[in-house]
Amino acid sequence: MLEQTLADQLRILGADHPHTLNTRNNLAVAHQEAGDPARAIPLLEQTLADQLRVLGADHPHTLNTRNSLAGAYDEAGDLARAIPLYEQTLADQLRILGADHPHTLNTRNNLAGAYEEGEARVASESDQLDRQLAPNSPASASRGTPAPQRTMEEDAVGAAAQLLKERTQVLGPDHPDTLRAWASLAYNRGKAGDPASAAATQEELLEACLRMLGPNHPDTLTTMGVLAHWREDAGNHSGAAAAWKKLLAARVRVLGYNHPDTITAWDLLASSLRKAGDPVGAVAAAEEVVAGRVRLLGREHPDTLSARGHLAHCQGMAGDADGAATAFTQLLEDSLRVLGPDHPDIRVTRECAAYWQTRAGKGAP
């Protein structure tokens, strides 16, 4: 399917069109997820080179492809190339997207996993050397007994828990490396399918960060955001909203009302409030996002258009079908003028406008 889509886009749009480049990235990721890094890596490398030339180093699609390429190197066992690329991508995402953006958090977690994998590889090589030097040792003799089967996720959780235990014993509970091990344990628990345990671990980490770093430290704020994400994944939307509210207050206090990270916190709060069954609160938060985006970017910037769509959806979910219909109709007019009729967002906006027009008892736009 992706291969046919790519072939059609190459024929119709050309090799350098952003949609074509994005599909090439998606195809490469599909190869990676299918366990075929040999096909994924060259395609990602070429896509990244073209995106750097066409879109620039700071474009979100370019950052996404760099993270995908680092992940492909990681899965292929090439940490020497994966870790520097993760580090570079994370630094740029922190600068461009902010510390609490989901893509930034994903790259930060990927980098932490790569660091742990490197440490585990060193430890494994050390153990192998010990066995070679002492072939008659108990460790060597026990190799004939097959170990119980464990998943990679379970192994990662066990390794992270052991790392945290060792760093706590050696460095103390408040050492920065111990805090990083704590964050790694939370991440691996969530990745293993236990977001509730990940959230509980993240809550303990947040208490330590507040105690050691204070409420305004960037790592404390990041920990708040990660906690909200894990609560969200665990289905605790009201808990996630509570965490976003605390982060929002800190962002306003530290960065100011108009900082992009503050506005992003408003956006994430709106989403959590909507999922938590508080549509009125979601509308109020979404209005703050639109107002902030208009102040910083203008009413017709693509990010503002996206925020206006979210607000319109929240209005509809809050029972204001007429307001949602009016907002989506105006958004459709502006989007057609700004983005053009062939932009993928146009179809979605048109469908939303028609849906809420019907709900409001009006004709389709």
mmCIF file of C-alpha atoms in Angstrom:
data_model
loop_
_atom_site.group_PDB
_atom_site.id
_atom_site.type_symbol
_atom_site.label_atom_id
_atom_site.label_comp_id
_atom_site.label_asym_id
_atom_site.label_seq_id
_atom_site.Cartn_x
_atom_site.Cartn_y
_atom_site.Cartn_z
ATOM 1 C CA MET A 1 0.000 0.000 0.000
ATOM 2 C CA LEU A 2 2.692 2.496 0.973
ATOM 3 C CA GLU A 3 4.835 1.465 -1.963
ATOM 4 C CA GLN A 4 1.960 2.135 -4.389
ATOM 5 C CA THR A 5 1.204 5.458 -2.720
ATOM 6 C CA LEU A 6 4.855 6.444 -3.013
ATOM 7 C CA ALA A 7 4.943 5.457 -6.691
ATOM 8 C CA ASP A 8 1.841 7.570 -7.383
ATOM 9 C CA GLN A 9 3.215 10.558 -5.470
ATOM 10 C CA LEU A 10 6.525 10.346 -7.313
ATOM 11 C CA ARG A 11 4.635 10.395 -10.602
ATOM 12 C CA ILE A 12 2.140 13.138 -9.712
ATOM 13 C CA LEU A 13 3.836 15.315 -7.111
ATOM 14 C CA GLY A 14 7.515 14.693 -7.752
ATOM 15 C CA ALA A 15 10.339 13.405 -5.577
ATOM 16 C CA ASP A 16 10.772 16.597 -3.540
ATOM 17 C CA HIS A 17 7.150 17.220 -2.599
ATOM 18 C CA PRO A 18 6.680 17.159 1.230
ATOM 19 C CA HIS A 19 3.954 14.499 0.928
ATOM 20 C CA THR A 20 6.269 12.286 -1.116
ATOM 21 C CA LEU A 21 9.082 12.708 1.399
ATOM 22 C CA ASN A 22 6.727 11.924 4.286
ATOM 23 C CA THR A 23 5.506 8.742 2.586
ATOM 24 C CA ARG A 24 9.107 7.636 2.025
ATOM 25 C CA ASN A 25 9.705 8.071 5.747
ATOM 26 C CA ASN A 26 6.566 6.056 6.557
ATOM 27 C CA LEU A 27 7.621 3.289 4.180
ATOM 28 C CA ALA A 28 11.060 3.119 5.770
ATOM 29 C CA VAL A 29 9.526 2.948 9.249
ATOM 30 C CA ALA A 30 7.281 0.114 8.039
ATOM 31 C CA HIS A 31 10.408 -1.788 6.900
ATOM 32 C CA GLN A 32 11.970 -1.104 10.303
ATOM 33 C CA GLU A 33 8.924 -2.325 12.208
ATOM 34 C CA ALA A 34 8.900 -5.443 10.027
ATOM 35 C CA GLY A 35 12.414 -6.198 11.252
ATOM 36 C CA ASP A 36 14.183 -5.211 8.036
ATOM 37 C CA PRO A 37 16.654 -2.436 8.947
ATOM 38 C CA ALA A 38 18.728 -3.214 5.865
ATOM 39 C CA ARG A 39 15.932 -1.747 3.722
ATOM 40 C CA ALA A 40 14.868 0.898 6.228
ATOM 41 C CA ILE A 41 18.226 2.569 6.825
ATOM 42 C CA PRO A 42 19.190 3.508 3.217
ATOM 43 C CA LEU A 43 15.674 4.814 2.564
ATOM 44 C CA LEU A 44 15.715 6.905 5.744
ATOM 45 C CA GLU A 45 19.189 8.243 4.978
ATOM 46 C CA GLN A 46 18.129 9.361 1.506
ATOM 47 C CA THR A 47 14.853 10.805 2.795
ATOM 48 C CA LEU A 48 16.675 12.763 5.483
ATOM 49 C CA ALA A 49 19.155 14.161 2.971
ATOM 50 C CA ASP A 50 16.312 15.291 0.708
ATOM 51 C CA GLN A 51 14.315 16.793 3.583
ATOM 52 C CA LEU A 52 17.349 18.741 4.757
ATOM 53 C CA ARG A 53 17.681 20.132 1.234
ATOM 54 C CA VAL A 54 13.980 20.790 0.603
ATOM 55 C CA LEU A 55 12.455 21.508 4.026
ATOM 56 C CA GLY A 56 15.432 22.535 6.140
ATOM 57 C CA ALA A 57 16.953 21.121 9.311
ATOM 58 C CA ASP A 58 14.281 22.532 11.664
ATOM 59 C CA HIS A 59 11.168 21.314 9.861
ATOM 60 C CA PRO A 60 9.067 18.876 11.980
ATOM 61 C CA HIS A 61 9.160 16.249 9.203
ATOM 62 C CA THR A 62 12.961 16.473 9.096
ATOM 63 C CA LEU A 63 13.183 16.045 12.869
ATOM 64 C CA ASN A 64 10.820 13.077 12.677
ATOM 65 C CA THR A 65 12.926 11.363 10.022
ATOM 66 C CA ARG A 66 16.118 11.957 12.016
ATOM 67 C CA ASN A 67 14.514 10.266 15.013
ATOM 68 C CA SER A 68 13.362 7.382 12.805
ATOM 69 C CA LEU A 69 16.861 6.978 11.364
ATOM 70 C CA ALA A 70 18.389 6.981 14.844
ATOM 71 C CA GLY A 71 15.863 4.310 15.826
ATOM 72 C CA ALA A 72 16.790 2.207 12.804
ATOM 73 C CA TYR A 73 20.483 2.453 13.688
ATOM 74 C CA ASP A 74 19.558 1.531 17.271
ATOM 75 C CA GLU A 75 17.579 -1.554 16.227
ATOM 76 C CA ALA A 76 20.420 -2.593 13.938
ATOM 77 C CA GLY A 77 22.753 -2.473 16.950
ATOM 78 C CA ASP A 78 24.734 0.504 15.636
ATOM 79 C CA LEU A 79 24.749 2.624 18.798
ATOM 80 C CA ALA A 80 27.791 4.552 17.572
ATOM 81 C CA ARG A 81 25.568 6.217 14.972
ATOM 82 C CA ALA A 82 22.265 6.043 16.862
ATOM 83 C CA ILE A 83 23.256 7.895 20.043
ATOM 84 C CA PRO A 84 24.803 11.012 18.408
ATOM 85 C CA LEU A 85 21.802 11.327 16.087
ATOM 86 C CA TYR A 86 19.374 10.961 19.007
ATOM 87 C CA GLU A 87 21.333 13.630 20.906
ATOM 88 C CA GLN A 88 21.310 16.031 17.971
ATOM 89 C CA THR A 89 17.596 15.469 17.339
ATOM 90 C CA LEU A 90 16.714 15.960 21.001
ATOM 91 C CA ALA A 91 18.668 19.217 21.205
ATOM 92 C CA ASP A 92 16.857 20.581 18.146
ATOM 93 C CA GLN A 93 13.427 19.404 19.345
ATOM 94 C CA LEU A 94 13.976 21.071 22.714
ATOM 95 C CA ARG A 95 14.793 24.300 20.870
ATOM 96 C CA ILE A 96 11.993 24.100 18.304
ATOM 97 C CA LEU A 97 9.148 22.079 19.855
ATOM 98 C CA GLY A 98 9.745 22.532 23.573
ATOM 99 C CA ALA A 99 10.473 20.099 26.376
ATOM 100 C CA ASP A 100 6.916 18.805 26.751
ATOM 101 C CA HIS A 101 6.084 18.096 23.115
ATOM 102 C CA PRO A 102 5.296 14.371 22.584
ATOM 103 C CA HIS A 103 7.976 14.089 19.873
ATOM 104 C CA THR A 104 10.584 15.587 22.207
ATOM 105 C CA LEU A 105 9.577 13.214 24.988
ATOM 106 C CA ASN A 106 9.728 10.265 22.601
ATOM 107 C CA THR A 107 13.249 11.133 21.482
ATOM 108 C CA ARG A 108 14.378 11.702 25.070
ATOM 109 C CA ASN A 109 13.097 8.244 25.996
ATOM 110 C CA ASN A 110 14.709 6.670 22.933
ATOM 111 C CA LEU A 111 18.030 8.257 23.874
ATOM 112 C CA ALA A 112 17.740 6.999 27.449
ATOM 113 C CA GLY A 113 17.081 3.505 26.129
ATOM 114 C CA ALA A 114 20.115 3.704 23.859
ATOM 115 C CA TYR A 115 22.269 4.814 26.778
ATOM 116 C CA GLU A 116 21.019 1.855 28.836
ATOM 117 C CA GLU A 117 21.586 -0.520 25.956
ATOM 118 C CA GLY A 118 25.155 0.697 25.711
ATOM 119 C CA GLU A 119 25.680 0.188 29.438
ATOM 120 C CA ALA A 120 24.145 -3.289 29.258
ATOM 121 C CA ARG A 121 26.371 -4.174 26.309
ATOM 122 C CA VAL A 122 29.460 -3.162 28.253
ATOM 123 C CA ALA A 123 28.295 -5.197 31.261
ATOM 124 C CA SER A 124 27.558 -8.216 29.058
ATOM 125 C CA GLU A 125 30.957 -8.058 27.423
ATOM 126 C CA SER A 126 32.536 -7.841 30.864
ATOM 127 C CA ASP A 127 30.613 -10.929 32.011
ATOM 128 C CA GLN A 128 31.690 -12.846 28.930
ATOM 129 C CA LEU A 129 35.293 -11.954 29.618
ATOM 130 C CA ASP A 130 34.933 -13.156 33.220
ATOM 131 C CA ARG A 131 33.562 -16.489 32.059
ATOM 132 C CA GLN A 132 36.379 -16.909 29.567
ATOM 133 C CA LEU A 133 38.954 -16.240 32.262
ATOM 134 C CA ALA A 134 37.241 -18.606 34.707
ATOM 135 C CA PRO A 135 35.620 -21.380 32.643
ATOM 136 C CA ASN A 136 35.077 -23.621 35.677
ATOM 137 C CA SER A 137 33.339 -20.941 37.743
ATOM 138 C CA PRO A 138 29.754 -21.469 38.951
ATOM 139 C CA ALA A 139 28.549 -18.899 36.453
ATOM 140 C CA SER A 140 30.084 -20.897 33.642
ATOM 141 C CA ALA A 141 28.758 -24.202 34.935
ATOM 142 C CA SER A 142 25.202 -22.888 35.131
ATOM 143 C CA ARG A 143 25.043 -22.040 31.447
ATOM 144 C CA GLY A 144 23.739 -25.486 30.575
ATOM 145 C CA THR A 145 20.424 -24.804 32.357
ATOM 146 C CA PRO A 146 17.981 -23.010 30.057
ATOM 147 C CA ALA A 147 16.598 -19.786 31.506
ATOM 148 C CA PRO A 148 12.859 -19.060 31.560
ATOM 149 C CA GLN A 149 11.649 -17.137 28.538
ATOM 150 C CA ARG A 150 11.157 -13.430 29.147
ATOM 151 C CA THR A 151 10.065 -10.654 26.829
ATOM 152 C CA MET A 152 12.438 -7.868 25.878
ATOM 153 C CA GLU A 153 10.166 -5.404 27.694
ATOM 154 C CA GLU A 154 10.339 -7.445 30.904
ATOM 155 C CA ASP A 155 14.104 -7.628 30.587
ATOM 156 C CA ALA A 156 14.251 -3.861 30.124
ATOM 157 C CA VAL A 157 12.111 -3.258 33.216
ATOM 158 C CA GLY A 158 14.257 -5.630 35.249
ATOM 159 C CA ALA A 159 17.459 -4.000 34.049
ATOM 160 C CA ALA A 160 16.112 -0.524 34.775
ATOM 161 C CA ALA A 161 14.993 -1.548 38.266
ATOM 162 C CA GLN A 162 18.404 -3.048 38.964
ATOM 163 C CA LEU A 163 20.156 0.044 37.650
ATOM 164 C CA LEU A 164 18.045 2.250 39.910
ATOM 165 C CA LYS A 165 18.793 0.044 42.910
ATOM 166 C CA GLU A 166 22.528 0.129 42.257
ATOM 167 C CA ARG A 167 22.678 3.876 41.654
ATOM 168 C CA THR A 168 20.627 4.537 44.790
ATOM 169 C CA GLN A 169 23.003 2.401 46.838
ATOM 170 C CA VAL A 170 26.172 3.844 45.346
ATOM 171 C CA LEU A 171 25.274 7.445 44.571
ATOM 172 C CA GLY A 172 22.345 8.084 46.864
ATOM 173 C CA PRO A 173 18.669 8.710 46.036
ATOM 174 C CA ASP A 174 19.115 12.349 45.028
ATOM 175 C CA HIS A 175 22.073 12.085 42.652
ATOM 176 C CA PRO A 176 21.292 13.257 39.077
ATOM 177 C CA ASP A 177 22.274 9.842 37.657
ATOM 178 C CA THR A 178 19.876 8.192 40.098
ATOM 179 C CA LEU A 179 17.082 10.491 38.972
ATOM 180 C CA ARG A 180 17.811 9.562 35.357
ATOM 181 C CA ALA A 181 17.633 5.875 36.277
ATOM 182 C CA TRP A 182 14.290 6.547 37.946
ATOM 183 C CA ALA A 183 12.992 8.149 34.759
ATOM 184 C CA SER A 184 14.236 5.171 32.755
ATOM 185 C CA LEU A 185 12.379 2.739 35.011
ATOM 186 C CA ALA A 186 9.148 4.686 34.585
ATOM 187 C CA TYR A 187 9.593 4.742 30.818
ATOM 188 C CA ASN A 188 10.336 1.025 30.546
ATOM 189 C CA ARG A 189 7.341 0.139 32.717
ATOM 190 C CA GLY A 190 5.134 2.168 30.435
ATOM 191 C CA LYS A 191 6.687 0.675 27.324
ATOM 192 C CA ALA A 192 6.063 -2.796 28.751
ATOM 193 C CA GLY A 193 2.340 -2.030 28.821
ATOM 194 C CA ASP A 194 1.950 -0.879 32.416
ATOM 195 C CA PRO A 195 1.346 2.884 32.241
ATOM 196 C CA ALA A 196 -0.233 2.913 35.713
ATOM 197 C CA SER A 197 3.026 1.656 37.263
ATOM 198 C CA ALA A 198 4.938 4.081 35.049
ATOM 199 C CA ALA A 199 2.813 6.935 36.409
ATOM 200 C CA ALA A 200 3.361 5.794 39.998
ATOM 201 C CA THR A 201 7.123 5.682 39.433
ATOM 202 C CA GLN A 202 7.013 9.066 37.745
ATOM 203 C CA GLU A 203 5.165 10.519 40.753
ATOM 204 C CA GLU A 204 8.006 9.385 43.024
ATOM 205 C CA LEU A 205 10.518 10.908 40.611
ATOM 206 C CA LEU A 206 8.600 14.181 40.612
ATOM 207 C CA GLU A 207 8.749 14.335 44.412
ATOM 208 C CA ALA A 208 12.518 13.843 44.245
ATOM 209 C CA CYS A 209 12.889 16.515 41.544
ATOM 210 C CA LEU A 210 10.835 18.986 43.558
ATOM 211 C CA ARG A 211 12.958 18.268 46.609
ATOM 212 C CA MET A 212 16.344 18.412 44.867
ATOM 213 C CA LEU A 213 15.842 20.769 41.931
ATOM 214 C CA GLY A 214 12.920 22.918 42.958
ATOM 215 C CA PRO A 215 9.593 23.610 41.228
ATOM 216 C CA ASN A 216 11.042 25.807 38.469
ATOM 217 C CA HIS A 217 13.880 23.580 37.203
ATOM 218 C CA PRO A 218 13.501 22.435 33.569
ATOM 219 C CA ASP A 219 13.882 18.762 34.572
ATOM 220 C CA THR A 220 11.114 19.160 37.157
ATOM 221 C CA LEU A 221 8.813 20.628 34.526
ATOM 222 C CA THR A 222 9.656 17.860 32.079
ATOM 223 C CA THR A 223 8.925 15.268 34.770
ATOM 224 C CA MET A 224 5.501 16.857 35.331
ATOM 225 C CA GLY A 225 4.755 16.581 31.627
ATOM 226 C CA VAL A 226 5.842 12.955 31.418
ATOM 227 C CA LEU A 227 3.683 12.150 34.455
ATOM 228 C CA ALA A 228 0.677 13.650 32.693
ATOM 229 C CA HIS A 229 1.374 11.548 29.590
ATOM 230 C CA TRP A 230 1.608 8.296 31.584
ATOM 231 C CA ARG A 231 -1.609 9.088 33.444
ATOM 232 C CA GLU A 232 -3.229 9.749 30.078
ATOM 233 C CA ASP A 233 -2.026 6.415 28.711
ATOM 234 C CA ALA A 234 -3.371 4.683 31.831
ATOM 235 C CA GLY A 235 -6.814 6.161 31.207
ATOM 236 C CA ASN A 236 -6.570 8.512 34.184
ATOM 237 C CA HIS A 237 -7.621 11.603 32.252
ATOM 238 C CA SER A 238 -8.627 13.618 35.304
ATOM 239 C CA GLY A 239 -5.225 12.872 36.855
ATOM 240 C CA ALA A 240 -3.533 13.890 33.622
ATOM 241 C CA ALA A 241 -5.489 17.146 33.592
ATOM 242 C CA ALA A 242 -4.401 17.832 37.186
ATOM 243 C CA ALA A 243 -0.763 17.330 36.179
ATOM 244 C CA TRP A 244 -1.139 19.578 33.133
ATOM 245 C CA LYS A 245 -2.671 22.305 35.333
ATOM 246 C CA LYS A 246 0.355 22.199 37.635
ATOM 247 C CA LEU A 247 2.718 22.278 34.671
ATOM 248 C CA LEU A 248 0.773 25.141 33.121
ATOM 249 C CA ALA A 249 1.038 27.192 36.301
ATOM 250 C CA ALA A 250 4.787 26.552 36.372
ATOM 251 C CA ARG A 251 5.168 27.444 32.685
ATOM 252 C CA VAL A 252 3.354 30.741 33.224
ATOM 253 C CA ARG A 253 5.501 31.443 36.272
ATOM 254 C CA VAL A 254 8.821 30.551 34.646
ATOM 255 C CA LEU A 255 8.357 31.321 30.944
ATOM 256 C CA GLY A 256 5.480 33.758 30.810
ATOM 257 C CA TYR A 257 1.993 33.656 29.376
ATOM 258 C CA ASN A 258 2.997 33.956 25.720
ATOM 259 C CA HIS A 259 5.792 31.397 25.568
ATOM 260 C CA PRO A 260 5.142 28.594 23.028
ATOM 261 C CA ASP A 261 5.657 25.932 25.724
ATOM 262 C CA THR A 262 3.001 27.606 27.863
ATOM 263 C CA ILE A 263 0.547 27.563 24.982
ATOM 264 C CA THR A 264 1.379 23.891 24.317
ATOM 265 C CA ALA A 265 0.541 23.128 27.949
ATOM 266 C CA TRP A 266 -2.839 24.815 27.474
ATOM 267 C CA ASP A 267 -3.426 22.624 24.405
ATOM 268 C CA LEU A 268 -2.584 19.388 26.228
ATOM 269 C CA LEU A 269 -4.760 20.450 29.165
ATOM 270 C CA ALA A 270 -7.692 21.028 26.815
ATOM 271 C CA SER A 271 -7.298 17.534 25.368
ATOM 272 C CA SER A 272 -7.173 15.898 28.814
ATOM 273 C CA LEU A 273 -10.158 17.863 30.092
ATOM 274 C CA ARG A 274 -12.195 16.802 27.076
ATOM 275 C CA LYS A 275 -11.303 13.143 27.634
ATOM 276 C CA ALA A 276 -12.030 13.519 31.351
ATOM 277 C CA GLY A 277 -15.601 14.586 30.611
ATOM 278 C CA ASP A 278 -15.159 18.304 31.255
ATOM 279 C CA PRO A 279 -16.099 19.837 27.885
ATOM 280 C CA VAL A 280 -16.671 23.297 29.366
ATOM 281 C CA GLY A 281 -13.170 23.313 30.846
ATOM 282 C CA ALA A 282 -11.804 21.983 27.547
ATOM 283 C CA VAL A 283 -13.402 24.881 25.656
ATOM 284 C CA ALA A 284 -11.899 27.417 28.058
ATOM 285 C CA ALA A 285 -8.426 25.898 27.679
ATOM 286 C CA ALA A 286 -8.743 25.615 23.893
ATOM 287 C CA GLU A 287 -9.743 29.292 23.741
ATOM 288 C CA GLU A 288 -6.490 30.148 25.512
ATOM 289 C CA VAL A 289 -4.573 28.141 22.901
ATOM 290 C CA VAL A 290 -6.229 29.953 20.003
ATOM 291 C CA ALA A 291 -5.716 33.348 21.623
ATOM 292 C CA GLY A 292 -2.049 32.581 22.247
ATOM 293 C CA ARG A 293 -1.451 31.289 18.723
ATOM 294 C CA VAL A 294 -3.158 34.341 17.244
ATOM 295 C CA ARG A 295 -0.968 36.653 19.338
ATOM 296 C CA LEU A 296 2.248 34.876 18.382
ATOM 297 C CA LEU A 297 1.584 33.591 14.880
ATOM 298 C CA GLY A 298 -1.481 35.317 13.456
ATOM 299 C CA ARG A 299 -4.978 34.031 12.798
ATOM 300 C CA GLU A 300 -4.142 32.143 9.595
ATOM 301 C CA HIS A 301 -0.883 30.416 10.533
ATOM 302 C CA PRO A 302 -1.214 26.608 10.097
ATOM 303 C CA ASP A 303 -0.688 26.036 13.829
ATOM 304 C CA THR A 304 -3.419 28.564 14.594
ATOM 305 C CA LEU A 305 -5.750 26.903 12.107
ATOM 306 C CA SER A 306 -5.149 23.577 13.856
ATOM 307 C CA ALA A 307 -5.897 25.149 17.248
ATOM 308 C CA ARG A 308 -9.082 26.686 15.881
ATOM 309 C CA GLY A 309 -10.184 23.236 14.719
ATOM 310 C CA HIS A 310 -9.570 21.791 18.181
ATOM 311 C CA LEU A 311 -11.562 24.615 19.757
ATOM 312 C CA ALA A 312 -14.446 24.084 17.344
ATOM 313 C CA HIS A 313 -14.484 20.373 18.180
ATOM 314 C CA CYS A 314 -14.504 21.136 21.922
ATOM 315 C CA GLN A 315 -17.384 23.555 21.413
ATOM 316 C CA GLY A 316 -19.396 20.858 19.690
ATOM 317 C CA MET A 317 -18.628 18.295 22.381
ATOM 318 C CA ALA A 318 -19.744 20.838 24.998
ATOM 319 C CA GLY A 319 -23.182 20.933 23.362
ATOM 320 C CA ASP A 320 -22.717 24.040 21.232
ATOM 321 C CA ALA A 321 -23.390 22.505 17.819
ATOM 322 C CA ASP A 322 -24.254 25.891 16.313
ATOM 323 C CA GLY A 323 -20.985 27.422 17.532
ATOM 324 C CA ALA A 324 -19.003 24.437 16.262
ATOM 325 C CA ALA A 325 -20.697 24.610 12.861
ATOM 326 C CA THR A 326 -19.977 28.318 12.537
ATOM 327 C CA ALA A 327 -16.362 27.899 13.663
ATOM 328 C CA PHE A 328 -15.655 24.991 11.290
ATOM 329 C CA THR A 329 -17.309 26.808 8.374
ATOM 330 C CA GLN A 330 -15.095 29.859 8.917
ATOM 331 C CA LEU A 331 -12.079 27.616 9.421
ATOM 332 C CA LEU A 332 -12.810 25.867 6.118
ATOM 333 C CA GLU A 333 -12.914 29.203 4.264
ATOM 334 C CA ASP A 334 -9.637 30.356 5.806
ATOM 335 C CA SER A 335 -7.938 26.982 5.276
ATOM 336 C CA LEU A 336 -8.909 26.884 1.607
ATOM 337 C CA ARG A 337 -7.393 30.332 1.133
ATOM 338 C CA VAL A 338 -4.218 29.617 3.134
ATOM 339 C CA LEU A 339 -3.529 25.943 2.459
ATOM 340 C CA GLY A 340 -5.199 25.401 -0.903
ATOM 341 C CA PRO A 341 -7.926 22.914 -1.874
ATOM 342 C CA ASP A 342 -5.585 19.920 -2.147
ATOM 343 C CA HIS A 343 -4.185 20.074 1.380
ATOM 344 C CA PRO A 344 -5.039 16.941 3.439
ATOM 345 C CA ASP A 345 -6.522 19.061 6.254
ATOM 346 C CA ILE A 346 -9.172 20.465 3.923
ATOM 347 C CA ARG A 347 -11.057 17.174 3.641
ATOM 348 C CA VAL A 348 -11.122 16.712 7.412
ATOM 349 C CA THR A 349 -12.252 20.289 8.024
ATOM 350 C CA ARG A 350 -14.963 20.013 5.379
ATOM 351 C CA GLU A 351 -16.264 16.779 6.930
ATOM 352 C CA CYS A 352 -16.298 18.341 10.407
ATOM 353 C CA ALA A 353 -18.112 21.421 9.124
ATOM 354 C CA ALA A 354 -20.737 19.243 7.421
ATOM 355 C CA TYR A 355 -21.179 17.087 10.527
ATOM 356 C CA TRP A 356 -21.754 20.019 12.888
ATOM 357 C CA GLN A 357 -23.930 21.828 10.338
ATOM 358 C CA THR A 358 -26.141 18.742 10.337
ATOM 359 C CA ARG A 359 -26.139 18.555 14.129
ATOM 360 C CA ALA A 360 -27.096 22.232 14.278
ATOM 361 C CA GLY A 361 -29.925 21.692 11.780
ATOM 362 C CA LYS A 362 -28.274 23.654 8.986
ATOM 363 C CA GLY A 363 -27.356 22.731 5.422
ATOM 364 C CA ALA A 364 -23.853 21.452 4.616
ATOM 365 C CA PRO A 365 -21.310 24.143 3.609
#
